Coordinates of C-alpha atoms in Angstrom, one line a residue:
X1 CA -203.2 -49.5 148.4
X2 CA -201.8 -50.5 145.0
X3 CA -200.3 -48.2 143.2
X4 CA -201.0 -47.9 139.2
X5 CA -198.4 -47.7 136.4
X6 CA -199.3 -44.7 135.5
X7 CA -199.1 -43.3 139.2
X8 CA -194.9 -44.7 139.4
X9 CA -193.7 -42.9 136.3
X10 CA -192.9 -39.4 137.3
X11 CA -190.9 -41.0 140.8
X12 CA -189.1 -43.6 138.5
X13 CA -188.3 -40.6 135.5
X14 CA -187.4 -38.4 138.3
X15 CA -184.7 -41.3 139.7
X16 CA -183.2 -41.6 136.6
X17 CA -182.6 -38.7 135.6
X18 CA -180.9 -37.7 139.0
X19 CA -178.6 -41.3 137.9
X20 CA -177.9 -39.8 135.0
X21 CA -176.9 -36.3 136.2
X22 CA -174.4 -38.0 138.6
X23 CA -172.8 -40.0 135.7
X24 CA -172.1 -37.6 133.4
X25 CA -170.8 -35.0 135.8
X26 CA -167.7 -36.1 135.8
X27 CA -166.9 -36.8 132.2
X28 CA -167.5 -32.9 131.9
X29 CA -165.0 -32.1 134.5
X30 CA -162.5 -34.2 133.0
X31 CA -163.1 -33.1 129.6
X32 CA -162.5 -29.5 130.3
X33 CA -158.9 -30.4 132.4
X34 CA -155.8 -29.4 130.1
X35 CA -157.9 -28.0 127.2
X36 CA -156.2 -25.3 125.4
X37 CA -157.6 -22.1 127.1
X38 CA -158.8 -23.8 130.4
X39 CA -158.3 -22.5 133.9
X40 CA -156.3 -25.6 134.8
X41 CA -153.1 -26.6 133.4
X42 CA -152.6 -24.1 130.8
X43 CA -149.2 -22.6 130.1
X44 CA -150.5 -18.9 130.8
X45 CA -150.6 -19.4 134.1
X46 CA -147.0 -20.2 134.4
X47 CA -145.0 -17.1 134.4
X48 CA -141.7 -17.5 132.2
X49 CA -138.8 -18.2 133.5
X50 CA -135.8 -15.9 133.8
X51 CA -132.5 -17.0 132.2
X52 CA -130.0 -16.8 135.2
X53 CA -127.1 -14.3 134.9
X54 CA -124.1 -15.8 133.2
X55 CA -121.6 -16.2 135.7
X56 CA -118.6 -13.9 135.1
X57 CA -115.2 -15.8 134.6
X58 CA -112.6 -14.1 137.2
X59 CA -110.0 -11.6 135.2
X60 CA -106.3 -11.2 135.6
X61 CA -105.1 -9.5 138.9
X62 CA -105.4 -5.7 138.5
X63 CA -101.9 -5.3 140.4
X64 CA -99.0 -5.5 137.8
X65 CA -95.8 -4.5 139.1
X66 CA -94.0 -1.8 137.0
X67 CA -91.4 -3.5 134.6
X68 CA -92.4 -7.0 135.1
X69 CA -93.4 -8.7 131.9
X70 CA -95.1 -11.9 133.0
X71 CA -97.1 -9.6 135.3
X72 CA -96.1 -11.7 138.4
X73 CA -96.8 -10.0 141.4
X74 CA -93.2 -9.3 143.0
X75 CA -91.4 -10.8 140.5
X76 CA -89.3 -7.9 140.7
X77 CA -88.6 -8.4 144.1
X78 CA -87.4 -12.2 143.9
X79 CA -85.6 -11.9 141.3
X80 CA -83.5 -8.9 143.0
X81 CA -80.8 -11.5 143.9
X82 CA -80.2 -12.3 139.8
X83 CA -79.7 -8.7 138.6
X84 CA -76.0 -7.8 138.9
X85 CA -75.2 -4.0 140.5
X86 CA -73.9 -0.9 139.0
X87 CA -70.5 -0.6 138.1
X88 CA -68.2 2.4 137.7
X89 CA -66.4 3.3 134.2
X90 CA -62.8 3.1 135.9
X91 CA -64.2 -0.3 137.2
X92 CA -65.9 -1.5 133.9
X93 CA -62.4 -0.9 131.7
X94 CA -60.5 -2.8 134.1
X95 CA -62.9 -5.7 134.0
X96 CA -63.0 -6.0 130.0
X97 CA -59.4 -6.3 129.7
X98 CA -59.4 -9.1 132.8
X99 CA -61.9 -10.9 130.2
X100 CA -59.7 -10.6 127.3
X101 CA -57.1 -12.5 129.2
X102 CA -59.0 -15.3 130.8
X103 CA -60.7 -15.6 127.3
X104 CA -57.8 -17.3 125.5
X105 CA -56.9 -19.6 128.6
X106 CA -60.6 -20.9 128.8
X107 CA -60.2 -21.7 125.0
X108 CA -57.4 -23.6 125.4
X109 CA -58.4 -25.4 128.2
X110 CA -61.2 -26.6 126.2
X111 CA -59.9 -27.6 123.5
X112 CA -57.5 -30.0 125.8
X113 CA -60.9 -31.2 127.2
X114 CA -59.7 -29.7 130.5
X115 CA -62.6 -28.2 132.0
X116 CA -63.1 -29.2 135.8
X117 CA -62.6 -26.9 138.5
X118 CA -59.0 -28.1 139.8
X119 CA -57.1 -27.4 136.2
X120 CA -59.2 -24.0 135.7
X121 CA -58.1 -23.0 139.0
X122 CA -54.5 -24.0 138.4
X123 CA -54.0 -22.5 134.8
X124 CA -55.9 -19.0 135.7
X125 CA -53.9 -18.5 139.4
X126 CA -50.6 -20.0 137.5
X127 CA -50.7 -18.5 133.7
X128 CA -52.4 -15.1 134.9
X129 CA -51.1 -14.6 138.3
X130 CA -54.8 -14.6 140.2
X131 CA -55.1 -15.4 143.9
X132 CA -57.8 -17.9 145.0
X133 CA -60.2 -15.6 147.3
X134 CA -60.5 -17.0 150.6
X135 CA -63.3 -16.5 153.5
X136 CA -63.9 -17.2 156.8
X137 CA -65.9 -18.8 158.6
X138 CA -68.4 -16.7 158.2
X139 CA -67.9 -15.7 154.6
X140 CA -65.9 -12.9 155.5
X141 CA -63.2 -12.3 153.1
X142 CA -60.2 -12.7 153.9
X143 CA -57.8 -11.9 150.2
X144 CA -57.6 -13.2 146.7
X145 CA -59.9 -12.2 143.5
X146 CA -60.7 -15.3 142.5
X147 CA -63.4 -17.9 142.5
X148 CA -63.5 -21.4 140.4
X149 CA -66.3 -23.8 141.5
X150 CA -68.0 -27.2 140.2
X151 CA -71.2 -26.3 138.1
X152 CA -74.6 -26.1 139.9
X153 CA -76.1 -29.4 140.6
X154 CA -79.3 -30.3 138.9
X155 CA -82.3 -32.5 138.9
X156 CA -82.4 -35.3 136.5
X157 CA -84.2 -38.9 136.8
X158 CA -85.1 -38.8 140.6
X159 CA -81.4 -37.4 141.7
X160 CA -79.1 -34.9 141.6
X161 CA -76.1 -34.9 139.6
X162 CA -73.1 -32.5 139.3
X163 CA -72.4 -31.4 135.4
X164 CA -68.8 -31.7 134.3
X165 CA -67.6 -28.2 134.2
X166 CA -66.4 -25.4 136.1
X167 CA -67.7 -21.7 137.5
X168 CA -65.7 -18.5 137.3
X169 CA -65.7 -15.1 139.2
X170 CA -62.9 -12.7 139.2
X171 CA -63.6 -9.2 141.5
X172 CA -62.2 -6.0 139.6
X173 CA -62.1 -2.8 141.6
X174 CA -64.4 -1.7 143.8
X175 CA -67.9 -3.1 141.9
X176 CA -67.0 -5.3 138.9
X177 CA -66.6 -8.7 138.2
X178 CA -65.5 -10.9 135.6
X179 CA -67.7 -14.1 135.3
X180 CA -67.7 -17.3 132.9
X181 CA -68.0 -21.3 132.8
X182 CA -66.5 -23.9 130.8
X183 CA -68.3 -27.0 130.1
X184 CA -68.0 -29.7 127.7
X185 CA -70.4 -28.1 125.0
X186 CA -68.9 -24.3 125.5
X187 CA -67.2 -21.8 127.5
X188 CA -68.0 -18.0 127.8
X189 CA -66.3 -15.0 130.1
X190 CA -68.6 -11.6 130.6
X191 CA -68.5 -8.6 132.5
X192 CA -71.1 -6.9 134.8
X193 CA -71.8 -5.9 138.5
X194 CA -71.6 -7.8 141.8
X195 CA -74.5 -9.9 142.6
X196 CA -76.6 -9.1 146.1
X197 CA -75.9 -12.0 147.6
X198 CA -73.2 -14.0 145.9
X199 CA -70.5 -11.6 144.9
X200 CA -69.0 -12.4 141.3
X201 CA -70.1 -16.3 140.9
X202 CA -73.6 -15.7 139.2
X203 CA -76.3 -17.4 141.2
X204 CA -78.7 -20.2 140.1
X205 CA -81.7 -19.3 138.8
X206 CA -84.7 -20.7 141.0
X207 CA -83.3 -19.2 144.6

């Protein structure tokens, strides 16, 4: 049977307007992603982000140790060794006038230049009549009030090296002691207790 014109226009309008529908489908989908006010891709939808806590920078220790400037935790304590003891008045009297005579042999000693620990020991023990203190063994001691030593060694360009000079320490009495040094720059004699550990020479600092 042969169809007319007429009788294939609604089945062919029909056709293309299905063609058509399928074509412009998705130009309307993409049109609506990211518009402002959309369902998709909008900033509402993203909930704002928290700024993080700043992190707190750890303080000072809490624990200060009573008298201690620096704060240093047992400073006190370390240092024990470098703080000289109590002294009595009787003992204290007798150990300023010691000073007062080892004073003006220091002086002249250094203004001969004479400042190393043989000639200090040799003018203090011959000019003031001290005796050399002497120990065992052990450190026990065994007589004599006086000590004359080299100065303390040092660190200097990768070595150790002895500075010209001598250490003093005279024991007065029962507590006291008369301590000093004589170098090439200076020379100086004080009074004060006896150090924990090391008597009347006056120990390094650093122990």
């Amino acid at each position: 049977m042969v169809t007319s014109p007429r009788d294939r226009h609604p089945r062919h309008a029909a056709a293309c307007a299905l063609l058509l529908g399928a074509l412009l489908l998705p130009l309307t989908g993409c049109g609506d992603e990211g518009r402002p006010g959309s369902a998709v891709g909008t900033s509402d939808d993203v909930p704002p982000s928290k700024p993080s806590p700043a992190t707190a920078s750890p303080g000072a220790s809490p624990y200060v140790e009573p008298g201690v400037v620096d704060g240093a935790p047992h400073n006190r304590e370390n240092n024990a060794y470098r703080r000289p003891g109590e002294m009595s008045a009787a003992d204290e009297k007798a150990a300023e006038g010691e000073a007062a005579r080892i004073r003006p042999v220091l002086k002249r000693l250094w203004e001969r230049k004479k400042w190393d620990p043989d000639s200090v020991r040799a003018e203090l023990t011959g000019k003031l009549g001290y005796e050399a203190r002497r120990t065992s063994g052990a450190g026990k001691p065994l007589g004599g009030t006086l000590e004359v030593r080299e100065m303390y060694g040092r660190y200097e360009e990768k070595r150790y090296v002895t500075p010209e000079g001598a250490l003093i320490g005279l024991h007065v009495g029962d507590g006291a002691c008369v301590t000093g040094f004589i170098q090439k720059t200076n020379y100086e004699v004080k009074t004060g207790g006896r150090f924990m550990e090391s008597g009347c020479m006056e120990p390094l600092t650093g122990h």
